[in-house]
Amino acid sequence: MDRTDTAARPSASSAGAPARVRPSRSSKPQGQWKIDGTTPLNHNEEFKAEDNGLNVRERIEGVYAREGFDAITGDDLHGRFRWWGLYTQRKPGIDGGRTAQLEPHELEDRYFMLRVRSDGQALTPAALRVLGGISTDFARGEADITDRQNIQYHWIEVEAVPEIWRRLDTVGLETTTACGDTPRGFLGSPVAGIAADEIIDPTPVIQEIKRLYIGDPELANLPRKFKTAITGHPSQDVVHEINDIALVGVEHPELGPGYDLWVGGALSTAPRLGERLGAFVTAEQAADVWYGVCRIFRDYGFRRLRNKARLKFLLADWGTEKFRQVLETEYLGYALADGPAPGEPTRSGDHVGVFEQKDGRAYVGATPTVGRVGGDTLTRLADLVEQVGADAVRLTSFQKLVVLDVPKEKVEELVAGLDELGLSTRPSLFRRSTIACTGIEFCKLAIVDTKDTAAAAIDELEDRLEDVEPEIGGSLTLHVNGCPNSCARIQTADIGLKGQIVTTEEGEQVPGFQVHLGGSLSSTGVEGAQLGRTLRQHKVPASELADYVERVVRQYIQHRTSGESFAAWSHRAEDEELR
């Protein structure tokens, strides 16, 4: 329950579409350690109990990197490797219709996807060169910026992993708990410490949490993944409503700058928007509060069923009032002050464009196409950053990047150089607003291609909608996902596309998408965060993606009321207008 008397925006869970998560009603033990004990209730819990996932690093360095792929044991390969950011990637040539029919070992290749966490860190030219060199030397030139601010590689061989870790360590980067049932990579404001309108700089908080707790064996056996977002910028640029814990910068009327505490957000197949606890967290309390929420998840989270093992299910069972009470009494030992909710975001949180810093220099946000960068691009970006006298780059939660500390007289030189690298600071509507997950190219869970499909659609839409783009104004987001798991946040986009096999009017089964319309998170001009409307009977073949987007955008322009957002229109429109 929100215990603040301050006037606030609606809580995310009450705005728009209702949360879809339901409390557990099972009478069976749920595997909650503080209630049911720690006896494992499934194989996933068994292998975690047998050996802490963090311990696999020693075997990777001492055994597997020397003896090769065939030496890797099953529980290490399909389980503990994730604790160090490693998943086997999809074997080429397996069509999406077979994804659900084959066993993991039949789908997987002998290569790995590897995630490098950035945690809102400023990446120096030296760091960019290391990231680019890893891509060039070990990943066939591939590298993607994810919507979790990670750098993600493919084609990684286990023999190369120790050298990759060695290189990352030289520039303060790591893959520790980038995956697995752990505290995964943090989302941090890309403009932390430099934006003129910043409420509070979250960098010291993120650094303290990482120093104290990332790699802690006591937090390496959570029920499932645990995602964190921390920002002090009024654009609310870390999609805080869909994280397990989020700290959002606010100004308390008596205590000054600090954070509003949110918990229990997540998407996947049972989406739930996070909820405010009504609690104000000072900078000094932030690491303690993060640690408390993480341990609540560890001790009380549901472990019996993997599809119920996220914090959102515990929050649905407890409610916000009990959650705050347990946090304060069992884990903190003190009460948190009541506090205000964040105001409406001041502007887009993707930071694309040119903005003045508080020191008079500039930061410049640019967009690659659906997050694709590659080793050559990262290396040349490092050269460009040095050439213009800038300091570093941060990644965003929208598959973008921001160049920091740019001398004003060098801004146009930087903008031109970024354009040459395919990194646009003044992109078209859909080049800016489209994100896509990994898709069938590399992901074992995917059903359809995403990156290339989305990129081709962007090229078409730039031509087709050039005449109406000025009428749309602001942004109109397009998120393309290869399966139901929503790594590309389909339920929170204006137009969200969930990959599946669809049947055409001619009866042919082809790759395609189910449509979600009208989702939104923190953004200007939208009536609070809300989940998208699912058009359950409407499916779009992948080959007709651009046709569909053009059609629904033109319907919006024709039928909207004055000033009406796409999200608002799509929630009230008739089904026929949305097909």
Coordinates of C-alpha atoms in Angstrom, one line a residue:
M1 CA 0.0 0.0 0.0
D2 CA 1.2 3.5 -0.9
R3 CA 1.6 5.3 2.4
T4 CA 2.6 8.7 1.1
D5 CA 0.2 11.7 1.4
T6 CA 1.9 13.3 -1.6
A7 CA -0.2 13.5 -4.8
A8 CA 1.1 10.9 -7.2
R9 CA 0.6 9.4 -10.6
P10 CA -1.3 6.1 -10.5
S11 CA 0.8 3.1 -9.5
A12 CA 2.0 1.2 -12.6
S13 CA 0.0 -1.9 -11.6
S14 CA -3.3 0.0 -11.5
A15 CA -2.8 2.0 -14.7
G16 CA -4.1 0.7 -18.1
A17 CA -4.3 -3.1 -18.5
P18 CA -4.4 -5.0 -15.2
A19 CA -1.5 -7.0 -14.0
R20 CA -1.8 -10.6 -15.3
V21 CA 0.1 -12.3 -12.5
R22 CA -2.1 -14.1 -10.0
P23 CA -1.1 -15.2 -6.4
S24 CA -0.3 -18.8 -5.8
R25 CA -3.3 -20.8 -4.5
S26 CA -1.6 -24.1 -4.4
S27 CA -1.5 -26.0 -1.1
K28 CA 1.8 -27.6 -2.1
P29 CA 5.0 -26.3 -0.7
Q30 CA 6.4 -23.6 -2.9
G31 CA 10.0 -24.1 -2.0
Q32 CA 10.2 -20.9 0.0
W33 CA 13.3 -21.4 2.1
K34 CA 12.1 -19.5 5.2
I35 CA 8.8 -21.4 5.1
D36 CA 9.4 -24.8 3.5
G37 CA 13.1 -25.4 4.1
T38 CA 15.9 -25.6 1.6
T39 CA 15.3 -29.2 0.3
P40 CA 15.4 -28.9 -3.6
L41 CA 12.0 -29.5 -5.2
N42 CA 13.2 -29.9 -8.8
H43 CA 16.4 -30.6 -10.7
N44 CA 17.3 -26.9 -11.2
E45 CA 17.3 -26.5 -7.5
E46 CA 19.3 -29.7 -7.1
F47 CA 22.2 -28.7 -9.2
K48 CA 22.3 -25.3 -7.6
A49 CA 22.4 -26.9 -4.1
E50 CA 25.1 -29.4 -5.2
D51 CA 27.6 -26.7 -6.3
N52 CA 27.4 -23.0 -6.3
G53 CA 27.2 -21.7 -9.9
L54 CA 30.0 -19.3 -9.3
N55 CA 32.4 -22.2 -8.9
V56 CA 32.2 -23.2 -12.5
R57 CA 34.7 -20.5 -13.5
E58 CA 37.5 -22.5 -12.1
R59 CA 36.5 -25.5 -14.2
I60 CA 36.1 -23.3 -17.3
E61 CA 39.6 -22.0 -16.9
G62 CA 41.3 -25.2 -15.7
V63 CA 39.5 -27.9 -17.6
Y64 CA 37.0 -27.0 -20.3
A65 CA 39.1 -24.3 -22.0
R66 CA 41.9 -26.8 -22.3
E67 CA 39.9 -30.0 -23.1
G68 CA 37.2 -28.4 -25.2
F69 CA 33.4 -28.5 -25.6
D70 CA 33.0 -32.3 -25.2
A71 CA 34.5 -32.2 -21.7
I72 CA 31.7 -30.0 -20.3
T73 CA 29.3 -31.8 -18.0
G74 CA 25.5 -31.4 -18.5
D75 CA 24.7 -29.3 -15.4
D76 CA 27.6 -27.0 -16.1
L77 CA 26.7 -26.6 -19.8
H78 CA 23.0 -26.0 -19.4
G79 CA 23.1 -24.5 -15.9
R80 CA 26.1 -23.1 -14.2
F81 CA 27.8 -21.6 -17.3
R82 CA 25.0 -19.0 -17.1
W83 CA 26.4 -17.7 -13.8
W84 CA 29.3 -16.3 -16.0
G85 CA 27.2 -15.0 -18.9
L86 CA 27.4 -18.0 -21.2
Y87 CA 24.6 -19.8 -23.1
T88 CA 25.0 -22.2 -25.9
Q89 CA 23.6 -20.6 -29.1
R90 CA 21.2 -22.1 -31.6
K91 CA 22.5 -24.5 -34.3
P92 CA 22.1 -22.9 -37.8
G93 CA 19.4 -24.3 -40.1
I94 CA 16.8 -25.3 -37.6
D95 CA 13.5 -23.7 -38.5
G96 CA 11.2 -22.0 -36.0
G97 CA 8.5 -24.7 -36.3
R98 CA 10.9 -27.2 -34.6
T99 CA 11.9 -25.0 -31.6
A100 CA 9.3 -26.5 -29.3
Q101 CA 9.7 -30.0 -30.7
L102 CA 13.5 -30.5 -30.1
E103 CA 15.4 -31.0 -26.9
P104 CA 18.0 -28.4 -25.9
H105 CA 20.9 -30.5 -26.9
E106 CA 19.4 -30.9 -30.4
L107 CA 19.0 -27.2 -30.8
E108 CA 22.3 -26.1 -29.5
D109 CA 25.6 -25.5 -31.3
R110 CA 29.1 -25.9 -29.9
Y111 CA 29.4 -22.1 -29.7
F112 CA 28.3 -19.7 -27.0
M113 CA 26.5 -16.4 -26.6
L114 CA 28.4 -14.3 -24.0
R115 CA 27.0 -11.3 -22.2
V116 CA 29.2 -8.5 -20.8
R117 CA 27.5 -6.4 -18.1
S118 CA 28.0 -2.7 -18.2
D119 CA 25.9 -1.6 -15.2
G120 CA 25.6 2.0 -16.4
Q121 CA 29.4 2.2 -16.5
A122 CA 31.1 4.8 -18.7
L123 CA 33.1 2.9 -21.3
T124 CA 36.4 4.6 -22.1
P125 CA 38.0 4.4 -25.5
A126 CA 40.2 1.7 -24.0
A127 CA 37.1 -0.3 -23.0
L128 CA 35.5 0.2 -26.4
R129 CA 38.7 -1.2 -28.0
V130 CA 38.7 -4.2 -25.8
L131 CA 35.0 -4.9 -26.6
G132 CA 35.6 -4.4 -30.3
G133 CA 38.7 -6.6 -30.2
I134 CA 36.9 -9.5 -28.5
S135 CA 34.2 -9.3 -31.2
T136 CA 36.8 -9.3 -34.0
D137 CA 39.1 -11.9 -32.6
F138 CA 36.5 -14.4 -31.1
A139 CA 33.0 -13.6 -32.2
R140 CA 33.2 -13.4 -36.0
G141 CA 32.8 -9.6 -35.8
E142 CA 29.4 -9.8 -34.1
A143 CA 28.3 -7.7 -31.2
D144 CA 25.0 -6.3 -30.1
I145 CA 23.9 -3.7 -27.6
T146 CA 21.0 -5.3 -25.7
D147 CA 18.1 -3.5 -24.0
R148 CA 19.7 -4.5 -20.7
Q149 CA 22.7 -2.3 -21.4
N150 CA 24.8 -5.5 -22.1
I151 CA 27.2 -6.1 -24.9
Q152 CA 26.3 -9.5 -26.3
Y153 CA 28.6 -11.7 -28.4
H154 CA 28.0 -14.9 -30.4
W155 CA 30.2 -17.6 -31.9
I156 CA 32.3 -17.8 -28.7
E157 CA 34.3 -21.0 -28.2
V158 CA 34.9 -22.2 -24.7
E159 CA 38.7 -22.3 -25.4
A160 CA 38.6 -18.5 -25.8
V161 CA 36.7 -17.6 -22.6
P162 CA 39.7 -17.2 -20.2
E163 CA 41.4 -14.8 -22.6
I164 CA 38.2 -12.8 -23.0
W165 CA 37.9 -12.5 -19.2
R166 CA 41.5 -11.4 -19.0
R167 CA 40.9 -8.7 -21.5
L168 CA 37.7 -7.5 -19.9
D169 CA 39.4 -7.3 -16.5
T170 CA 42.0 -4.9 -17.9
V171 CA 39.2 -2.3 -18.4
G172 CA 37.0 -3.1 -15.4
L173 CA 34.3 -5.1 -17.2
E174 CA 33.0 -8.5 -16.3
T175 CA 30.5 -11.3 -17.1
T176 CA 29.9 -12.2 -13.4
T177 CA 26.3 -13.2 -12.9
A178 CA 25.3 -11.7 -16.3
C179 CA 22.9 -14.7 -16.5
G180 CA 21.6 -17.4 -14.2
D181 CA 19.6 -17.3 -11.0
T182 CA 21.4 -14.3 -9.8
P183 CA 21.4 -10.5 -9.6
R184 CA 21.9 -9.8 -13.3
G185 CA 23.3 -6.7 -14.9
F186 CA 22.0 -3.3 -13.6
L187 CA 20.3 -0.7 -15.7
G188 CA 21.8 2.7 -14.9
S189 CA 21.1 6.2 -16.3
P190 CA 23.2 6.8 -19.4
V191 CA 23.6 10.5 -18.3
A192 CA 24.4 9.9 -14.7
G193 CA 26.5 12.6 -13.2
I194 CA 26.5 14.8 -16.3
A195 CA 22.9 15.9 -17.1
A196 CA 22.0 19.4 -16.2
D197 CA 18.6 18.4 -15.0
E198 CA 19.6 15.3 -13.0
I199 CA 17.9 14.8 -9.6
I200 CA 20.6 12.6 -8.1
D201 CA 23.7 10.8 -9.5
P202 CA 23.1 7.0 -9.0
T203 CA 26.7 6.1 -9.9
P204 CA 28.0 5.8 -6.3
V205 CA 25.0 3.6 -5.4
I206 CA 25.5 1.2 -8.3
Q207 CA 29.2 1.0 -7.6
E208 CA 28.6 0.3 -3.9
I209 CA 26.1 -2.5 -4.6
K210 CA 28.4 -4.1 -7.1
R211 CA 31.4 -3.9 -4.7
L212 CA 29.5 -5.4 -1.8
Y213 CA 27.3 -8.0 -3.5
I214 CA 28.0 -9.0 -7.1
G215 CA 29.8 -12.3 -7.0
D216 CA 28.7 -12.9 -3.4
P217 CA 28.1 -16.7 -3.1
E218 CA 25.2 -16.0 -0.6
L219 CA 23.3 -14.3 -3.5
A220 CA 24.2 -16.9 -6.2
N221 CA 21.2 -19.2 -5.6
L222 CA 18.1 -17.1 -6.1
P223 CA 14.8 -18.7 -7.3
R224 CA 15.4 -17.2 -10.7
K225 CA 16.9 -14.0 -12.2
F226 CA 16.8 -10.7 -10.3
K227 CA 16.9 -7.5 -12.4
T228 CA 17.8 -4.0 -11.1
A229 CA 17.3 -0.5 -12.4
I230 CA 18.6 2.7 -10.8
T231 CA 18.2 6.2 -12.2
G232 CA 18.4 9.8 -10.9
H233 CA 17.3 11.4 -14.2
P234 CA 13.8 12.9 -14.6
S235 CA 13.3 11.1 -18.0
Q236 CA 13.1 7.9 -15.9
D237 CA 15.4 6.3 -18.5
V238 CA 15.8 2.7 -17.1
V239 CA 12.3 1.2 -17.7
H240 CA 11.9 0.9 -13.9
E241 CA 8.4 -0.5 -14.1
I242 CA 9.6 -3.9 -15.4
N243 CA 12.4 -4.7 -13.0
D244 CA 12.4 -6.7 -9.8
I245 CA 13.8 -3.7 -7.9
A246 CA 14.0 -0.1 -9.1
L247 CA 15.2 3.0 -7.5
V248 CA 13.9 6.2 -9.2
G249 CA 15.2 9.6 -8.4
V250 CA 12.8 11.9 -6.5
E251 CA 13.1 15.0 -4.4
H252 CA 11.7 14.5 -0.9
P253 CA 10.2 17.8 0.6
E254 CA 12.2 17.4 3.8
L255 CA 15.0 14.9 3.1
G256 CA 16.2 16.1 -0.2
P257 CA 17.2 14.1 -3.3
G258 CA 16.9 10.3 -3.0
Y259 CA 14.9 7.4 -4.5
D260 CA 11.4 6.1 -4.8
L261 CA 11.3 2.3 -4.3
W262 CA 9.6 0.0 -6.8
V263 CA 9.5 -3.8 -6.7
G264 CA 8.0 -6.8 -8.6
G265 CA 8.0 -5.8 -12.3
A266 CA 8.7 -8.3 -15.1
L267 CA 7.3 -9.3 -18.4
S268 CA 7.7 -12.7 -20.2
T269 CA 4.5 -14.8 -20.6
A270 CA 2.9 -13.5 -17.4
P271 CA 3.6 -9.7 -17.4
R272 CA 3.3 -7.6 -14.4
L273 CA 4.2 -3.9 -14.0
G274 CA 6.1 -3.1 -10.8
E275 CA 4.6 -1.3 -7.8
R276 CA 5.7 1.5 -5.6
L277 CA 6.1 0.7 -1.9
G278 CA 5.6 4.4 -1.1
A279 CA 9.0 4.3 0.6
F280 CA 11.7 7.0 0.2
V281 CA 15.3 5.6 0.1
T282 CA 18.3 7.9 0.8
A283 CA 21.5 7.4 -1.1
E284 CA 23.0 6.1 2.1
Q285 CA 20.3 3.5 2.5
A286 CA 20.1 2.4 -1.1
A287 CA 22.6 -0.5 -1.0
D288 CA 21.1 -1.8 2.2
V289 CA 17.6 -1.7 0.7
W290 CA 18.8 -3.4 -2.5
Y291 CA 20.3 -6.2 -0.4
G292 CA 17.2 -6.5 1.7
V293 CA 14.9 -6.9 -1.4
C294 CA 17.3 -9.4 -3.0
R295 CA 17.3 -11.5 0.2
I296 CA 13.5 -11.4 0.4
F297 CA 13.5 -12.9 -3.0
R298 CA 16.1 -15.5 -2.0
D299 CA 14.4 -16.5 1.2
Y300 CA 10.7 -16.2 0.3
G301 CA 10.6 -16.6 -3.5
F302 CA 8.8 -19.5 -5.0
R303 CA 11.1 -22.3 -6.2
R304 CA 8.9 -25.3 -6.8
L305 CA 7.9 -24.3 -10.4
R306 CA 10.3 -22.3 -12.6
N307 CA 7.4 -20.4 -14.2
K308 CA 6.4 -19.0 -10.8
A309 CA 10.0 -18.3 -9.6
R310 CA 10.1 -14.5 -10.0
L311 CA 9.6 -11.8 -7.5
K312 CA 6.4 -10.6 -9.2
F313 CA 4.6 -13.8 -8.0
L314 CA 5.6 -13.2 -4.4
L315 CA 4.5 -9.6 -4.6
A316 CA 1.1 -10.7 -6.1
D317 CA 0.8 -13.1 -3.1
W318 CA 1.8 -10.6 -0.4
G319 CA 0.8 -7.2 -1.7
T320 CA 2.8 -4.1 -1.2
E321 CA 2.0 -3.4 2.4
K322 CA 3.2 -6.8 3.6
F323 CA 6.3 -6.6 1.4
R324 CA 7.3 -3.3 2.9
Q325 CA 6.6 -4.5 6.4
V326 CA 8.8 -7.6 5.9
L327 CA 11.6 -5.5 4.3
E328 CA 11.7 -3.1 7.2
T329 CA 11.2 -5.5 10.1
E330 CA 13.1 -8.6 9.0
Y331 CA 15.8 -7.3 6.7
L332 CA 16.5 -3.6 7.4
G333 CA 15.8 -3.2 11.1
Y334 CA 14.4 0.3 10.6
A335 CA 11.5 2.0 8.9
L336 CA 11.9 3.9 5.7
A337 CA 10.3 7.3 5.3
D338 CA 7.2 7.7 3.2
G339 CA 8.0 9.6 0.1
P340 CA 6.7 11.1 -3.2
A341 CA 6.1 9.3 -6.4
P342 CA 8.2 10.3 -9.5
G343 CA 6.6 13.0 -11.6
E344 CA 5.8 12.6 -15.3
P345 CA 8.9 12.0 -17.3
T346 CA 10.4 15.2 -18.8
R347 CA 11.3 13.6 -22.2
S348 CA 12.3 10.4 -23.9
G349 CA 14.7 8.3 -22.0
D350 CA 16.6 7.0 -25.0
H351 CA 18.7 10.2 -25.0
V352 CA 19.0 10.3 -28.8
G353 CA 20.2 13.7 -30.0
V354 CA 22.4 16.4 -28.7
F355 CA 22.0 17.8 -25.2
E356 CA 23.9 20.2 -23.0
Q357 CA 25.7 18.9 -19.9
K358 CA 25.8 20.8 -16.6
D359 CA 29.5 21.7 -17.3
G360 CA 28.7 23.3 -20.6
R361 CA 29.9 20.4 -22.8
A362 CA 27.5 18.1 -24.6
Y363 CA 26.3 14.5 -24.6
V364 CA 25.2 13.0 -27.8
G365 CA 22.9 10.0 -28.2
A366 CA 23.0 7.8 -31.3
T367 CA 21.1 4.7 -32.5
P368 CA 22.5 1.7 -34.2
T369 CA 19.9 -0.3 -36.1
V370 CA 18.2 -2.7 -33.6
G371 CA 21.4 -2.7 -31.4
R372 CA 23.8 -4.1 -34.0
V373 CA 27.3 -2.7 -33.7
G374 CA 30.1 -5.3 -34.3
G375 CA 33.8 -5.2 -33.5
D376 CA 34.8 -2.8 -36.3
T377 CA 32.2 -0.3 -35.3
L378 CA 33.2 -0.4 -31.6
T379 CA 36.8 0.0 -32.4
R380 CA 36.2 2.9 -34.8
L381 CA 33.9 4.5 -32.3
A382 CA 36.8 4.4 -29.8
D383 CA 38.9 6.3 -32.3
L384 CA 36.2 8.8 -32.9
V385 CA 35.6 9.5 -29.2
E386 CA 39.3 10.3 -28.9
Q387 CA 39.4 12.3 -32.1
V388 CA 36.8 14.8 -30.8
G389 CA 38.1 15.0 -27.3
A390 CA 35.2 13.2 -25.6
D391 CA 35.6 11.0 -22.6
A392 CA 33.5 7.9 -22.8
V393 CA 30.3 6.1 -24.0
R394 CA 27.4 4.7 -22.1
L395 CA 24.8 2.2 -23.3
T396 CA 21.1 2.6 -22.9
S397 CA 18.1 0.4 -22.1
F398 CA 16.8 1.1 -25.7
Q399 CA 19.7 -0.5 -27.6
K400 CA 21.3 3.0 -28.1
L401 CA 24.6 4.6 -27.0
V402 CA 25.5 8.0 -25.6
V403 CA 28.8 9.8 -26.1
L404 CA 29.7 11.8 -23.0
D405 CA 31.7 15.0 -22.4
V406 CA 31.8 16.2 -26.0
P407 CA 33.4 19.7 -26.4
K408 CA 30.7 22.0 -28.0
E409 CA 32.9 22.9 -30.9
K410 CA 33.3 19.2 -31.8
V411 CA 29.6 18.2 -31.7
E412 CA 29.0 18.4 -35.5
E413 CA 32.3 16.6 -36.2
L414 CA 31.1 13.8 -33.9
V415 CA 27.6 13.7 -35.4
A416 CA 29.1 13.3 -38.9
G417 CA 31.5 10.6 -37.7
L418 CA 28.7 8.7 -36.0
D419 CA 26.7 8.8 -39.2
E420 CA 29.6 7.2 -41.1
L421 CA 29.5 4.4 -38.5
G422 CA 25.8 3.8 -39.0
L423 CA 25.0 5.5 -35.7
S424 CA 22.4 8.1 -36.3
T425 CA 21.9 11.1 -34.0
R426 CA 18.9 12.3 -36.1
P427 CA 17.2 9.0 -37.1
S428 CA 13.9 8.5 -38.7
L429 CA 11.0 7.6 -36.4
F430 CA 11.2 3.8 -36.7
R431 CA 15.0 3.7 -36.9
R432 CA 15.0 5.4 -33.5
S433 CA 12.2 3.6 -31.8
T434 CA 12.6 -0.1 -33.0
I435 CA 14.2 -2.6 -30.8
A436 CA 14.6 -6.4 -31.5
C437 CA 15.8 -9.4 -29.5
T438 CA 18.3 -11.9 -30.8
G439 CA 15.8 -14.0 -32.6
I440 CA 16.2 -17.3 -34.4
E441 CA 19.7 -16.4 -35.7
F442 CA 21.2 -17.4 -32.4
C443 CA 18.6 -18.0 -29.7
K444 CA 17.4 -21.6 -28.9
L445 CA 14.0 -20.3 -27.8
A446 CA 13.2 -18.2 -30.8
I447 CA 10.7 -19.1 -33.5
V448 CA 11.2 -16.3 -36.0
D449 CA 14.0 -14.0 -37.3
T450 CA 14.0 -10.6 -35.6
K451 CA 17.1 -8.5 -36.2
D452 CA 17.1 -8.7 -40.0
T453 CA 13.3 -8.7 -40.3
A454 CA 13.1 -5.5 -38.2
A455 CA 16.0 -3.8 -40.1
A456 CA 14.3 -4.5 -43.4
A457 CA 11.0 -3.2 -42.1
I458 CA 12.7 0.0 -40.9
D459 CA 14.2 0.6 -44.4
E460 CA 10.7 0.2 -46.0
L461 CA 8.9 2.3 -43.4
E462 CA 11.3 5.2 -43.8
D463 CA 10.1 5.5 -47.4
R464 CA 6.5 4.6 -46.9
L465 CA 5.7 6.8 -43.9
E466 CA 8.0 9.8 -44.8
D467 CA 4.9 11.8 -45.6
V468 CA 3.2 11.3 -42.2
E469 CA 6.2 11.2 -39.9
P470 CA 5.9 14.9 -39.0
E471 CA 2.2 14.4 -38.1
I472 CA 3.0 11.6 -35.6
G473 CA 5.4 13.7 -33.5
G474 CA 7.3 12.4 -30.5
S475 CA 7.9 8.6 -30.8
L476 CA 6.0 5.5 -31.8
T477 CA 7.7 2.4 -30.6
L478 CA 8.0 -0.9 -32.5
H479 CA 9.4 -3.9 -30.6
V480 CA 10.0 -7.2 -32.3
N481 CA 10.4 -10.4 -30.3
G482 CA 11.3 -13.9 -31.6
C483 CA 9.3 -15.9 -29.0
P484 CA 6.8 -15.3 -26.1
N485 CA 9.5 -14.5 -23.5
S486 CA 9.5 -10.7 -24.3
C487 CA 13.2 -9.9 -24.2
A488 CA 12.3 -7.0 -26.5
R489 CA 9.5 -5.9 -24.1
I490 CA 6.6 -6.4 -26.6
Q491 CA 3.9 -5.7 -24.0
T492 CA 5.2 -2.2 -23.3
A493 CA 5.5 -1.0 -26.9
D494 CA 3.1 1.0 -29.1
I495 CA 3.4 -1.9 -31.5
G496 CA 4.7 -5.1 -30.0
L497 CA 5.2 -8.2 -32.2
K498 CA 5.5 -11.7 -30.6
G499 CA 7.1 -14.3 -32.8
Q500 CA 5.2 -17.5 -33.7
I501 CA 4.3 -19.7 -36.6
V502 CA 1.2 -18.3 -38.3
T503 CA -1.2 -19.7 -40.9
T504 CA -1.8 -17.6 -44.0
E505 CA -5.1 -17.3 -45.8
E506 CA -3.8 -19.9 -48.2
G507 CA -3.2 -22.3 -45.3
E508 CA 0.6 -22.1 -45.4
Q509 CA 2.5 -22.0 -42.1
V510 CA 5.1 -19.3 -42.1
P511 CA 7.1 -17.3 -39.6
G512 CA 5.0 -14.4 -38.2
F513 CA 3.8 -12.4 -35.2
Q514 CA 1.0 -12.0 -32.8
V515 CA 0.2 -8.3 -32.3
H516 CA 0.2 -6.3 -29.1
L517 CA -0.8 -2.6 -29.3
G518 CA -0.8 0.3 -26.9
G519 CA 1.8 -0.6 -24.3
S520 CA 3.8 2.1 -22.6
L521 CA 6.2 2.7 -19.8
S522 CA 7.4 6.0 -18.5
S523 CA 7.0 8.5 -21.3
T524 CA 5.6 11.9 -21.9
G525 CA 2.0 12.2 -23.2
V526 CA 0.8 8.8 -22.0
E527 CA -1.7 8.2 -19.3
G528 CA 0.6 6.2 -17.0
A529 CA 2.3 2.9 -17.7
Q530 CA 0.2 0.1 -19.2
L531 CA 0.4 -3.2 -20.8
G532 CA -0.5 -3.5 -24.5
R533 CA -3.7 -4.8 -25.9
T534 CA -3.3 -8.3 -27.3
L535 CA -5.0 -8.9 -30.7
R536 CA -5.4 -12.6 -30.1
Q537 CA -7.0 -13.5 -33.4
H538 CA -4.8 -11.3 -35.6
K539 CA -1.5 -12.7 -36.9
V540 CA 0.9 -11.0 -39.2
P541 CA 3.3 -13.0 -41.5
A542 CA 6.9 -11.7 -41.1
S543 CA 7.0 -10.9 -44.8
E544 CA 4.1 -8.4 -44.2
L545 CA 5.5 -6.7 -41.1
A546 CA 6.1 -3.3 -42.9
D547 CA 2.6 -3.6 -44.6
Y548 CA 0.9 -4.0 -41.2
V549 CA 2.8 -1.2 -39.4
E550 CA 2.1 1.2 -42.2
R551 CA -1.6 0.3 -42.2
V552 CA -2.1 0.6 -38.5
V553 CA -0.1 3.9 -38.3
R554 CA -2.3 5.4 -41.1
Q555 CA -5.4 4.2 -39.3
Y556 CA -4.2 6.0 -36.2
I557 CA -3.6 9.3 -38.0
Q558 CA -7.0 9.1 -39.7
H559 CA -9.1 8.2 -36.6
R560 CA -7.3 9.7 -33.6
T561 CA -8.7 12.7 -31.7
S562 CA -6.7 15.9 -31.2
G563 CA -3.6 15.2 -29.2
E564 CA -4.4 11.5 -28.7
S565 CA -1.4 9.2 -28.3
F566 CA -1.1 6.0 -30.2
A567 CA -1.4 4.0 -27.0
A568 CA -4.6 5.7 -26.0
W569 CA -6.1 5.4 -29.5
S570 CA -5.2 1.7 -29.8
H571 CA -6.9 0.8 -26.5
R572 CA -10.2 2.4 -27.6
A573 CA -10.2 1.5 -31.3
E574 CA -12.4 -1.2 -32.8
D575 CA -10.6 -4.4 -33.8
E576 CA -11.2 -3.8 -37.4
E577 CA -9.2 -0.5 -37.3
L578 CA -6.2 -2.4 -35.8
R579 CA -6.0 -5.2 -38.4

